[in-house]
Structures are given as C-alpha cells and as structure tokens.
mmCIF file of N, CA and C in Angstrom:
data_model
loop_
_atom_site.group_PDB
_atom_site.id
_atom_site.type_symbol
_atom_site.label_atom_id
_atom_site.label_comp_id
_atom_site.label_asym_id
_atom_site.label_seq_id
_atom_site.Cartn_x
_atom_site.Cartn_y
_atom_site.Cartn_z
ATOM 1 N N UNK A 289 136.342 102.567 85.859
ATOM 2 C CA UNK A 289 136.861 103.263 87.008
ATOM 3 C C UNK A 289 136.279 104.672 87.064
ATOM 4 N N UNK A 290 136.173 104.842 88.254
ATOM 5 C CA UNK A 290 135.438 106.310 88.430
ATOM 6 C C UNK A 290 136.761 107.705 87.830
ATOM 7 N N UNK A 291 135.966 108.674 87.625
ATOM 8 C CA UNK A 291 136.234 109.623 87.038
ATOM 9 C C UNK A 291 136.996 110.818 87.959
ATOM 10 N N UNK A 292 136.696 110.297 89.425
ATOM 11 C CA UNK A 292 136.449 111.430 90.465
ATOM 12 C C UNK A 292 137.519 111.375 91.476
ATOM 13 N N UNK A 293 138.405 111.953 92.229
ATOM 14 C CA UNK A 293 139.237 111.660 92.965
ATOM 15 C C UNK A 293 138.810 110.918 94.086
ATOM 16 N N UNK A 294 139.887 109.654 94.406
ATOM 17 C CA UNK A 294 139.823 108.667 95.376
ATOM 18 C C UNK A 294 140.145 109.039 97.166
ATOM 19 N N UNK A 295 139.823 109.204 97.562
ATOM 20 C CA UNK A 295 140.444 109.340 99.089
ATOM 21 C C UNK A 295 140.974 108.140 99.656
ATOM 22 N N UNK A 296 142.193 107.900 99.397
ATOM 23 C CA UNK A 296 142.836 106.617 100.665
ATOM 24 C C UNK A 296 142.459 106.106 101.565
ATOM 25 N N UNK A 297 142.461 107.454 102.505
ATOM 26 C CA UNK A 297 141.496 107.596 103.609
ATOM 27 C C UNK A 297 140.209 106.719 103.776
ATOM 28 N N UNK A 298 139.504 107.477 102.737
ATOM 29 C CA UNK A 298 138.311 107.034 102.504
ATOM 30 C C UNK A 298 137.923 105.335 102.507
ATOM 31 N N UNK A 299 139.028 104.814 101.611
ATOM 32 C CA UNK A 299 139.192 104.256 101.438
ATOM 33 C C UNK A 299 139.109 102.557 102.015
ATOM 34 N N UNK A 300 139.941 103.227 102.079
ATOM 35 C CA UNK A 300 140.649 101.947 103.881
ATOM 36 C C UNK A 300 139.488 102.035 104.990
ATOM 37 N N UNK A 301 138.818 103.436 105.277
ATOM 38 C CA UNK A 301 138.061 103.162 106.242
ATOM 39 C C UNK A 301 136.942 102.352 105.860
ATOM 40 N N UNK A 302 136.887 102.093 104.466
ATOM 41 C CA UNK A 302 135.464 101.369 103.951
ATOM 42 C C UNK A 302 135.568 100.047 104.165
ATOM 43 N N UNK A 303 136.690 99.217 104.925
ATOM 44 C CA UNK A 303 136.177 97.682 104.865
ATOM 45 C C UNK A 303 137.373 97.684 106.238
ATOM 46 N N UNK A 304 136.974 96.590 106.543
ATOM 47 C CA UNK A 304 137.912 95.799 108.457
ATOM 48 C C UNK A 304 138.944 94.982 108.023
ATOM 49 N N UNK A 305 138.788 94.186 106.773
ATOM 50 C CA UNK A 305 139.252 92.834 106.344
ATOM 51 C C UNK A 305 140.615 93.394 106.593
ATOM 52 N N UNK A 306 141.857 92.204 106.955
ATOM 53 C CA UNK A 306 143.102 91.938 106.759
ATOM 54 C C UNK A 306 143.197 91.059 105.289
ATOM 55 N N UNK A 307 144.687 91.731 104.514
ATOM 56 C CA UNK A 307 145.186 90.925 103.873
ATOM 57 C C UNK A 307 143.659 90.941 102.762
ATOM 58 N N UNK A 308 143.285 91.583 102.616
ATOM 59 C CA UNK A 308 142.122 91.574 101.597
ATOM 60 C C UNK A 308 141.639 92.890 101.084
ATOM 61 N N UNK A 309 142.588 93.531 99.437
ATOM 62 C CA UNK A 309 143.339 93.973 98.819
ATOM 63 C C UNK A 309 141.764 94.305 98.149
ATOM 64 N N UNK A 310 141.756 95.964 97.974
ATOM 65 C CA UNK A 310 140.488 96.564 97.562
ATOM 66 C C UNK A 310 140.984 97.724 96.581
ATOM 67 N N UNK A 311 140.656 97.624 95.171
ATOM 68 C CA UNK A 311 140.992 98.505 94.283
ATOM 69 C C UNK A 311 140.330 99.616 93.963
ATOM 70 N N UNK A 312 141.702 100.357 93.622
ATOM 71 C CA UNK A 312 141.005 101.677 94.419
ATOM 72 C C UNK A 312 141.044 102.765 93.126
ATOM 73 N N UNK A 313 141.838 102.125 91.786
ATOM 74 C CA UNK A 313 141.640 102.279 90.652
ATOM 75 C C UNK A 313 142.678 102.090 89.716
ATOM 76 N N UNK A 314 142.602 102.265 88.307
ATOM 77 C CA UNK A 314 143.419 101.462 87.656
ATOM 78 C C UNK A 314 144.552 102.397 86.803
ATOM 79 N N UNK A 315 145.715 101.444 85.924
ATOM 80 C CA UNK A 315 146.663 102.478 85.408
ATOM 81 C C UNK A 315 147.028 101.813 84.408
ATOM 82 N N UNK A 316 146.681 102.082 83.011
ATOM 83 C CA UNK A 316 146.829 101.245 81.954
ATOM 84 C C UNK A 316 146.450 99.580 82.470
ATOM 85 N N UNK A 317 147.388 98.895 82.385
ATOM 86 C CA UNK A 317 146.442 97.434 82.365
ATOM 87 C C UNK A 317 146.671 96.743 84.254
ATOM 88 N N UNK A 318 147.256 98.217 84.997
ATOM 89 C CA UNK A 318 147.616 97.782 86.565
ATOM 90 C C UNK A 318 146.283 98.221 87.411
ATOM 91 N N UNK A 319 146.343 97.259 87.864
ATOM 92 C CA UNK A 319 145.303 97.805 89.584
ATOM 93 C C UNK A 319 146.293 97.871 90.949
ATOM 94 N N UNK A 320 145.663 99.537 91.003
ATOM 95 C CA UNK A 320 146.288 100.291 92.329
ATOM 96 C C UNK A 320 145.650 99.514 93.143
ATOM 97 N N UNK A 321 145.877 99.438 94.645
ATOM 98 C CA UNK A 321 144.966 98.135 94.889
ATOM 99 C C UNK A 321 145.672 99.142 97.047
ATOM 100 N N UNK A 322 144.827 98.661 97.500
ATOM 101 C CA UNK A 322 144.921 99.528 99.222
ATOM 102 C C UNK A 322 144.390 97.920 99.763
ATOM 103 N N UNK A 323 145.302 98.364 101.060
ATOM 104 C CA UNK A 323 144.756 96.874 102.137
ATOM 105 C C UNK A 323 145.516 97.343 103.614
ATOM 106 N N UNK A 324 144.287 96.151 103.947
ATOM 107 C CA UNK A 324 144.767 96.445 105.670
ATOM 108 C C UNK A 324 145.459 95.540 106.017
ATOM 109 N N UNK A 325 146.480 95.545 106.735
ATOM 110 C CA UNK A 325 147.345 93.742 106.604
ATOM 111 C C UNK A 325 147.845 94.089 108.610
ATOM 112 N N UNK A 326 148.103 92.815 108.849
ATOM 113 C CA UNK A 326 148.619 92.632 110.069
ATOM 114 C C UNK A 326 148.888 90.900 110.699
ATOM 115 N N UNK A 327 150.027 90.826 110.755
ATOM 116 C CA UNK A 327 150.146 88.830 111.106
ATOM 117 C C UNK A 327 151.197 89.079 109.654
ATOM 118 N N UNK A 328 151.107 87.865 109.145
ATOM 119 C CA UNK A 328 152.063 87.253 108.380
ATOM 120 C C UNK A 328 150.797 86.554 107.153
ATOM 121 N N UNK A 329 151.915 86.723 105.975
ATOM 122 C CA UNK A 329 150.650 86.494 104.615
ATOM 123 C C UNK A 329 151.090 85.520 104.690
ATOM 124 N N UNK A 330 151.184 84.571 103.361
ATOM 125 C CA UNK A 330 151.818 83.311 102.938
ATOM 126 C C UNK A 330 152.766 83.638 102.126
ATOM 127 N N UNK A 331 153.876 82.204 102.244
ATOM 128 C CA UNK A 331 155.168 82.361 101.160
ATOM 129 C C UNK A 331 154.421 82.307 99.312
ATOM 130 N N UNK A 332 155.041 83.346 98.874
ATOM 131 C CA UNK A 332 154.773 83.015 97.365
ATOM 132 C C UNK A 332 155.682 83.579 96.205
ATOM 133 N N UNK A 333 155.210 83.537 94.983
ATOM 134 C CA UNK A 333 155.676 83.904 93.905
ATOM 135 C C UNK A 333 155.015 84.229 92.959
ATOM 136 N N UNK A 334 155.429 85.384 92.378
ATOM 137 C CA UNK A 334 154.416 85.728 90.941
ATOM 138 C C UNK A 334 155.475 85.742 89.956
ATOM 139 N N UNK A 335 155.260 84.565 89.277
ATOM 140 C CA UNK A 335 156.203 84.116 87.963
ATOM 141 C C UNK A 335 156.231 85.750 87.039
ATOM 142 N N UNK A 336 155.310 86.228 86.910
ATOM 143 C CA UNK A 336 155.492 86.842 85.204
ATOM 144 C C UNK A 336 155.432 88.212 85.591
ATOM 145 N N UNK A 337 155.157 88.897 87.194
ATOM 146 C CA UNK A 337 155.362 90.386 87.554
ATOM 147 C C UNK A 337 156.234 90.787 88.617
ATOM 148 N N UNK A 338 156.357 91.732 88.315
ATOM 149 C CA UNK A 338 156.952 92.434 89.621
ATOM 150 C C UNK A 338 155.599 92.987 90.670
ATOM 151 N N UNK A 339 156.005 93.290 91.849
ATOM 152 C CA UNK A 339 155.268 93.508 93.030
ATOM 153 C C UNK A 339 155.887 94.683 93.606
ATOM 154 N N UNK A 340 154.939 96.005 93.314
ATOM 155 C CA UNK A 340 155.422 97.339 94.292
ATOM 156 C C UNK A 340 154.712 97.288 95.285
ATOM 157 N N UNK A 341 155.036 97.837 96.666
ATOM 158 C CA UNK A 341 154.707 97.853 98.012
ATOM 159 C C UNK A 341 154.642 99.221 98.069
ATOM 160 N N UNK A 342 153.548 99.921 98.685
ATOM 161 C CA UNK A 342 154.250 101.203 99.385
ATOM 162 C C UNK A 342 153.314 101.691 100.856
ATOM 163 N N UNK A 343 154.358 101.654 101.613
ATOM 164 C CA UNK A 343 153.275 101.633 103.052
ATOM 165 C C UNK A 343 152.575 103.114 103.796
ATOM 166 N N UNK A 344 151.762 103.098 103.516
ATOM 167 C CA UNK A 344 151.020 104.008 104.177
ATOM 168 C C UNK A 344 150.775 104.299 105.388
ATOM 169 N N UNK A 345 150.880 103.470 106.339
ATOM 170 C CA UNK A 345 150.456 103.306 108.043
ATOM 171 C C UNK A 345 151.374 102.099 108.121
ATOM 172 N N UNK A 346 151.557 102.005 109.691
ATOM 173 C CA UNK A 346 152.512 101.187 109.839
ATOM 174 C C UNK A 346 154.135 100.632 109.493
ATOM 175 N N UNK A 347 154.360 99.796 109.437
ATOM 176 C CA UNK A 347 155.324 98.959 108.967
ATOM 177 C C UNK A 347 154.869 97.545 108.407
ATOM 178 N N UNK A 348 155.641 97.028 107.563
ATOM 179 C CA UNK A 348 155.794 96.276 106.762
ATOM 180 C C UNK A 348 157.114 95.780 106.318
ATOM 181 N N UNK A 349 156.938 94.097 106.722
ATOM 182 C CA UNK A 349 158.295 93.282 106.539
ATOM 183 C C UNK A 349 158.248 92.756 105.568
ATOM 184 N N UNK A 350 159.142 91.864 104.716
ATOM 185 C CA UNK A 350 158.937 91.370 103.373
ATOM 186 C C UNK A 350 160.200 90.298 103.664
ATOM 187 N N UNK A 351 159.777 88.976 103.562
ATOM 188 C CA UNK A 351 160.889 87.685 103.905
ATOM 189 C C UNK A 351 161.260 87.462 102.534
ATOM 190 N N UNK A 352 161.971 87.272 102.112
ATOM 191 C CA UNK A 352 162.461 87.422 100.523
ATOM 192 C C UNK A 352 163.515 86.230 100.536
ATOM 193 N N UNK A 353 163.337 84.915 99.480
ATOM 194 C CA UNK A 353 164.087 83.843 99.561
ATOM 195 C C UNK A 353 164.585 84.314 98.466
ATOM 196 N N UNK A 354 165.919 83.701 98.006
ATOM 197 C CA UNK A 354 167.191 83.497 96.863
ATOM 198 C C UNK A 354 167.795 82.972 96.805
ATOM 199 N N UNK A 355 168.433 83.237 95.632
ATOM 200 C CA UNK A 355 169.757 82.259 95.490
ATOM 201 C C UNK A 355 170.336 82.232 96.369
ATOM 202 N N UNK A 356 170.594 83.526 96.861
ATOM 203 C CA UNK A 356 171.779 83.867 97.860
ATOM 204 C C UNK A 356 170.819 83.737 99.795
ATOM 205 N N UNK A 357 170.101 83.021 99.439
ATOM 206 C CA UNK A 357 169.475 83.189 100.861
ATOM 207 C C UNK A 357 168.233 83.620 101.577
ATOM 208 N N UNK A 358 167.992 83.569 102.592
ATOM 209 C CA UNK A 358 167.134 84.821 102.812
ATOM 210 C C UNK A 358 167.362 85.906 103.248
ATOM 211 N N UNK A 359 166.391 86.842 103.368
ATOM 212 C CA UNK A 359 166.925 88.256 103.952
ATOM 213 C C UNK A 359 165.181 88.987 104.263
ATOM 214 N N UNK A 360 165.485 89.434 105.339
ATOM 215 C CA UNK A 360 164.140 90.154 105.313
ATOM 216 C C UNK A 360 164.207 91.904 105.203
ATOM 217 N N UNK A 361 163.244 92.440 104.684
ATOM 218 C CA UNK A 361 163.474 94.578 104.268
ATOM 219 C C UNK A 361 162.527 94.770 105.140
ATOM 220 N N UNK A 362 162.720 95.571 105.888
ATOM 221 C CA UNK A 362 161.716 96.188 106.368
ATOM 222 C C UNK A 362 161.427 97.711 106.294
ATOM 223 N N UNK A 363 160.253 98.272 105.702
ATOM 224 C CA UNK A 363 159.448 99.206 105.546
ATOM 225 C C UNK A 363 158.441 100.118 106.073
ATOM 226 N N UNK A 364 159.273 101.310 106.815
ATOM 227 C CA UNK A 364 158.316 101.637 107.949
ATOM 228 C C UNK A 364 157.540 102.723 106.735
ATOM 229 N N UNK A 365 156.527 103.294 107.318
ATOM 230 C CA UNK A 365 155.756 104.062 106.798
ATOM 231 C C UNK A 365 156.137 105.235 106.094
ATOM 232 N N UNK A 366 155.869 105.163 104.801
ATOM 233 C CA UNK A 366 156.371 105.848 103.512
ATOM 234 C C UNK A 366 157.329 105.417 102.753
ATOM 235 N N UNK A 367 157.628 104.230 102.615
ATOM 236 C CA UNK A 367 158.690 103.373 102.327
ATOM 237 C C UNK A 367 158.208 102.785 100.837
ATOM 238 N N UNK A 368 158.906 102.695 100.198
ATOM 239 C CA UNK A 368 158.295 101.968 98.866
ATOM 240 C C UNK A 368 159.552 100.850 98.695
ATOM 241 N N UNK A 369 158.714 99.170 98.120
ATOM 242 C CA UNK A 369 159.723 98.513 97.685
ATOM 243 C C UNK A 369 158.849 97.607 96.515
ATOM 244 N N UNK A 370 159.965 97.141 95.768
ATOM 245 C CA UNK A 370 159.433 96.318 94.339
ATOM 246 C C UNK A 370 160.034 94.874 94.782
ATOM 247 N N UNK A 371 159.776 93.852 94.970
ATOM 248 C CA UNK A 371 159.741 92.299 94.821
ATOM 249 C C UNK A 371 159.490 92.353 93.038
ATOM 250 N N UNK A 372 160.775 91.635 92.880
ATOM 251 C CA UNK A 372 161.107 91.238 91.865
ATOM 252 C C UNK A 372 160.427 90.248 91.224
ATOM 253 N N UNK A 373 159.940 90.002 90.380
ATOM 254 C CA UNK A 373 159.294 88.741 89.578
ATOM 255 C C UNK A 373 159.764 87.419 89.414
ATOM 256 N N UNK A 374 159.480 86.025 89.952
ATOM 257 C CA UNK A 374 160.084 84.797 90.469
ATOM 258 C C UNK A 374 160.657 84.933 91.719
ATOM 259 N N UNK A 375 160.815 86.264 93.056
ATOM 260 C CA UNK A 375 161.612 86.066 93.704
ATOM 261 C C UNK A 375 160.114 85.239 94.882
ATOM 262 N N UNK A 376 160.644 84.101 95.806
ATOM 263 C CA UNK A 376 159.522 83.814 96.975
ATOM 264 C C UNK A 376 159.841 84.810 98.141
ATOM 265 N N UNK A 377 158.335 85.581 98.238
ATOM 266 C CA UNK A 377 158.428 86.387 99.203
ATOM 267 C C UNK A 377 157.232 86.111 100.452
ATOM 268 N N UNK A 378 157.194 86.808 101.552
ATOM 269 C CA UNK A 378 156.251 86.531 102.380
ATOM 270 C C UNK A 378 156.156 88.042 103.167
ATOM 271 N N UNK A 379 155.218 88.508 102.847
ATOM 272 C CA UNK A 379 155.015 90.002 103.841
ATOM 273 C C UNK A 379 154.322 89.438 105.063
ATOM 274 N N UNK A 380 155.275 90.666 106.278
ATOM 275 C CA UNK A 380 154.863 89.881 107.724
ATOM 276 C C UNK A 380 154.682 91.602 108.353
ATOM 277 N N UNK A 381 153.477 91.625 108.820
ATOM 278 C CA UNK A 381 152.592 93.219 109.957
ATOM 279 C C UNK A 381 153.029 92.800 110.949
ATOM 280 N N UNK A 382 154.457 93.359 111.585
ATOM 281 C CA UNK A 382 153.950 93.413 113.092
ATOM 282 C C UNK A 382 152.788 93.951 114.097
ATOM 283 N N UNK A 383 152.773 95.248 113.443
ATOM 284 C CA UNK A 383 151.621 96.165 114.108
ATOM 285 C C UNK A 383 150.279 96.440 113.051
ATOM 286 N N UNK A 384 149.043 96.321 113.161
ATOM 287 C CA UNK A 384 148.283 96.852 112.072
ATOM 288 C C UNK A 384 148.865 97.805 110.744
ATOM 289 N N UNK A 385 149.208 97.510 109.310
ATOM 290 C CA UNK A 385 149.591 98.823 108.661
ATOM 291 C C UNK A 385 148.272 98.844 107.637
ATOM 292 N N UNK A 386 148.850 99.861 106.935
ATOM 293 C CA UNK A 386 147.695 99.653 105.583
ATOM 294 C C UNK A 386 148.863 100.573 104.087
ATOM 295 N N UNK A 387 148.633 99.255 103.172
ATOM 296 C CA UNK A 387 149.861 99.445 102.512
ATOM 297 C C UNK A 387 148.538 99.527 100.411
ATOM 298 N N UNK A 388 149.581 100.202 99.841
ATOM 299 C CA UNK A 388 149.156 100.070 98.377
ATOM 300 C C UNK A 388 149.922 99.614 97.350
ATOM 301 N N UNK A 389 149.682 98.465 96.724
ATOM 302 C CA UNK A 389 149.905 97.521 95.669
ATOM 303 C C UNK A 389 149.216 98.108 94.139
ATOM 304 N N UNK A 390 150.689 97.650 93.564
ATOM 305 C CA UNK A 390 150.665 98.037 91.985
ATOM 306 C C UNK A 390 150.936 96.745 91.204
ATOM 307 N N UNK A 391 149.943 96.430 90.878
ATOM 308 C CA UNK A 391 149.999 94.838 90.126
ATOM 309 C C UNK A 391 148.903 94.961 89.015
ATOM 310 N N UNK A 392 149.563 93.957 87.753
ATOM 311 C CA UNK A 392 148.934 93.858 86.853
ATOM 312 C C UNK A 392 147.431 93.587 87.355
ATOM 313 N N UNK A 393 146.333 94.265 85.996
ATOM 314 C CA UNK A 393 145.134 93.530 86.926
ATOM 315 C C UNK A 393 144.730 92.269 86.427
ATOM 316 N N UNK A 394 144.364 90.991 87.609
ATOM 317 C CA UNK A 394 143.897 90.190 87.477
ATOM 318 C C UNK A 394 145.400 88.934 87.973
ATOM 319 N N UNK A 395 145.621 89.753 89.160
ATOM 320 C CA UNK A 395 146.948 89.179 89.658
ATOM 321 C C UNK A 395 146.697 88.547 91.432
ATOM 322 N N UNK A 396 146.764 87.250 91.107
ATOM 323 C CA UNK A 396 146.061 86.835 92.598
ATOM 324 C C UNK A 396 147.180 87.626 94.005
ATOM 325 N N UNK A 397 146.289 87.770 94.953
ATOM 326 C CA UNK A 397 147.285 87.894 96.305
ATOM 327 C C UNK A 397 148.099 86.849 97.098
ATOM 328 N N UNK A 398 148.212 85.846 96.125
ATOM 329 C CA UNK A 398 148.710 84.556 96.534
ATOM 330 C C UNK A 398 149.685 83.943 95.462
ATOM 331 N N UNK A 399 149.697 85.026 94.308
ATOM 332 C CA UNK A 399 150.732 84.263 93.547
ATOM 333 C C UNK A 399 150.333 83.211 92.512
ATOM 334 N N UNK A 400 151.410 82.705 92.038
ATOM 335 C CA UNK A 400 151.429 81.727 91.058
ATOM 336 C C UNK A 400 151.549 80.422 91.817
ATOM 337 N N UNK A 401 152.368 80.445 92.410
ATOM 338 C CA UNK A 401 152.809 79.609 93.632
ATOM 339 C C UNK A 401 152.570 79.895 95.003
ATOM 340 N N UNK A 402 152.146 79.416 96.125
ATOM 341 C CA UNK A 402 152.345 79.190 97.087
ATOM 342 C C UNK A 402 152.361 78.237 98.128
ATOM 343 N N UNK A 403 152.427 78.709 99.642
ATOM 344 C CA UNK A 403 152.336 77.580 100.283
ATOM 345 C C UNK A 403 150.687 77.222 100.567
ATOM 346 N N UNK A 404 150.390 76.744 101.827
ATOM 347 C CA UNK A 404 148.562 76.878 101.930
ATOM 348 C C UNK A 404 148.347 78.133 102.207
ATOM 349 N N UNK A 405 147.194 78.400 101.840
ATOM 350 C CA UNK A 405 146.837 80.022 101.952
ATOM 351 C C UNK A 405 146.251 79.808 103.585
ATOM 352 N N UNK A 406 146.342 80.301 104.393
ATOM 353 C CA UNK A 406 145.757 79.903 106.102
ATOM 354 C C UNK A 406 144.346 80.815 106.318
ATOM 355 N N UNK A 407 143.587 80.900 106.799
ATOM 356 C CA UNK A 407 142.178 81.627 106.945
ATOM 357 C C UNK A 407 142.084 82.898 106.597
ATOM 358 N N UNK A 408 142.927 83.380 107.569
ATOM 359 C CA UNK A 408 142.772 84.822 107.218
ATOM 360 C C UNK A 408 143.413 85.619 106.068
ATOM 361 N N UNK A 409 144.131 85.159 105.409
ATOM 362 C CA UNK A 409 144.389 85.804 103.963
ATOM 363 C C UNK A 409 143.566 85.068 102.642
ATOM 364 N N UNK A 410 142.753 86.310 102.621
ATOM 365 C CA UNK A 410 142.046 86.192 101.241
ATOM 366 C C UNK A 410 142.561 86.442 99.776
ATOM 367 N N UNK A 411 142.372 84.932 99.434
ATOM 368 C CA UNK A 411 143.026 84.923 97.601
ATOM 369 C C UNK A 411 142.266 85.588 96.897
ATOM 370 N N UNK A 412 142.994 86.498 96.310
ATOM 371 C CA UNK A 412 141.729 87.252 95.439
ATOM 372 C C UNK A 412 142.704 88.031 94.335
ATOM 373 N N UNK A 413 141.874 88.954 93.238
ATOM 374 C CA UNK A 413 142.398 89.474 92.313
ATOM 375 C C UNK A 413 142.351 90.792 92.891
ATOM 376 N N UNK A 414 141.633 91.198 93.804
ATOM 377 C CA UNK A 414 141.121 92.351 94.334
ATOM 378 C C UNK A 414 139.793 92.467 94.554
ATOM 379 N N UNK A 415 139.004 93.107 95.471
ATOM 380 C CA UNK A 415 137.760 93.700 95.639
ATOM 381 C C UNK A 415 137.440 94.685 94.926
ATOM 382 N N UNK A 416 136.464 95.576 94.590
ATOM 383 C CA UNK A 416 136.019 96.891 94.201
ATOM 384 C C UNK A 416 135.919 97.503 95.660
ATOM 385 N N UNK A 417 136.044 98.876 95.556
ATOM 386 C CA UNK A 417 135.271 99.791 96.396
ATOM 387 C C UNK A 417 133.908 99.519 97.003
ATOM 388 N N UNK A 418 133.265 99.977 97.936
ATOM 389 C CA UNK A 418 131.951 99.873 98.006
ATOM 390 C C UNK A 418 131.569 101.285 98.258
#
C-alpha cells in the first residue's frame, strides 16, 4: 500500500463501475475499500465477519433478514452502520451514492452465501486503484 495520502475524491472519480468495490488501502489484515453503488446488490451473508458501511454521497438502504424478521436501515450521507456477521443482508441505492467498506481482506462482495449475483454487481475481493 502506498505510503502517501489517498484522496476519496480522487478516488471514486477514477472508475464509473457500480457495485464494484476499489481499495483504497489497508488496516492491519482489513481493506478500506470505496464504491459507486446504485439499484439493488444481491441478498447475502458473510459467515465469519462483520460488514461496516459508511456513506459518503448519497443514501444507502440495507434489507436485513432475522430471526425476528425483516427490517430495512436506511443511511443518508454520513451515516455509518455494521451488519453483523451471519446476518442476510441486501444493500439497495435509490439515488447514485458512493459508500466505504471495512472488510477483512480477501472478503468477496457477495458473501459466503448468496442468491444469483445479476450482471451488474461485480463479485470480487476488491480492485486496486489505478
């Protein structure tokens, strides 16, 4: 990882992709990770982590299944939330946002589980910068 301070900014303006999660650098064994999201991801689960959200632009919904049901949070811009580890969740963009993820690295964007991944969300561990 580079040595040099990151611009967000910078960042985000470097790629178009939705739902396709570009690391932007690391924290002990986590990748900080920036994305552009908008539509609805897929339902999933990450058995063995937790999942921090924190939205930068936009809003951001999070469909969250349980014991007790569902329930959806919603997260307007500057909002931080953690999805719990085993819980099935599904983040849904109404409007274009661009949000940053704190996940172990080498943690797919699709989970341990899910449903079909649909075109436009890319499974991945993360991108690099360019």
């Amino acid at each position: 990882m580079s040595q040099e301070p990151v611009s967000l900014a910078s960042a985000l303006e470097s790629f178009t992709e939705q739902w396709s999660p570009r690391i932007v650098t690391a924290v002990n064994d986590y990748d900080v990770r920036v994305a552009k999201v908008e539509g609805e991801h897929v339902w999933h689960v990450h058995d063995h982590t937790d999942e921090f959200f924190l939205v930068l632009d936009g809003e951001l919904h999070i469909a969250l299944r349980g014991p007790d049901g569902e329930r959806t949070v919603v997260l307007p811009k500057g909002s931080v939330f953690t999805v719990p580890r085993g819980t099935e969740h599904k983040p849904y963009a109404p409007v274009p946002a661009a949000i940053l993820l704190l996940e172990p690295t080498g943690t797919s964007t699709v989970g341990d589980r899910h449903d079909e991944v649909p075109a436009h969300v890319d499974a991945t561990t993360g991108h690099a910068l360019t």
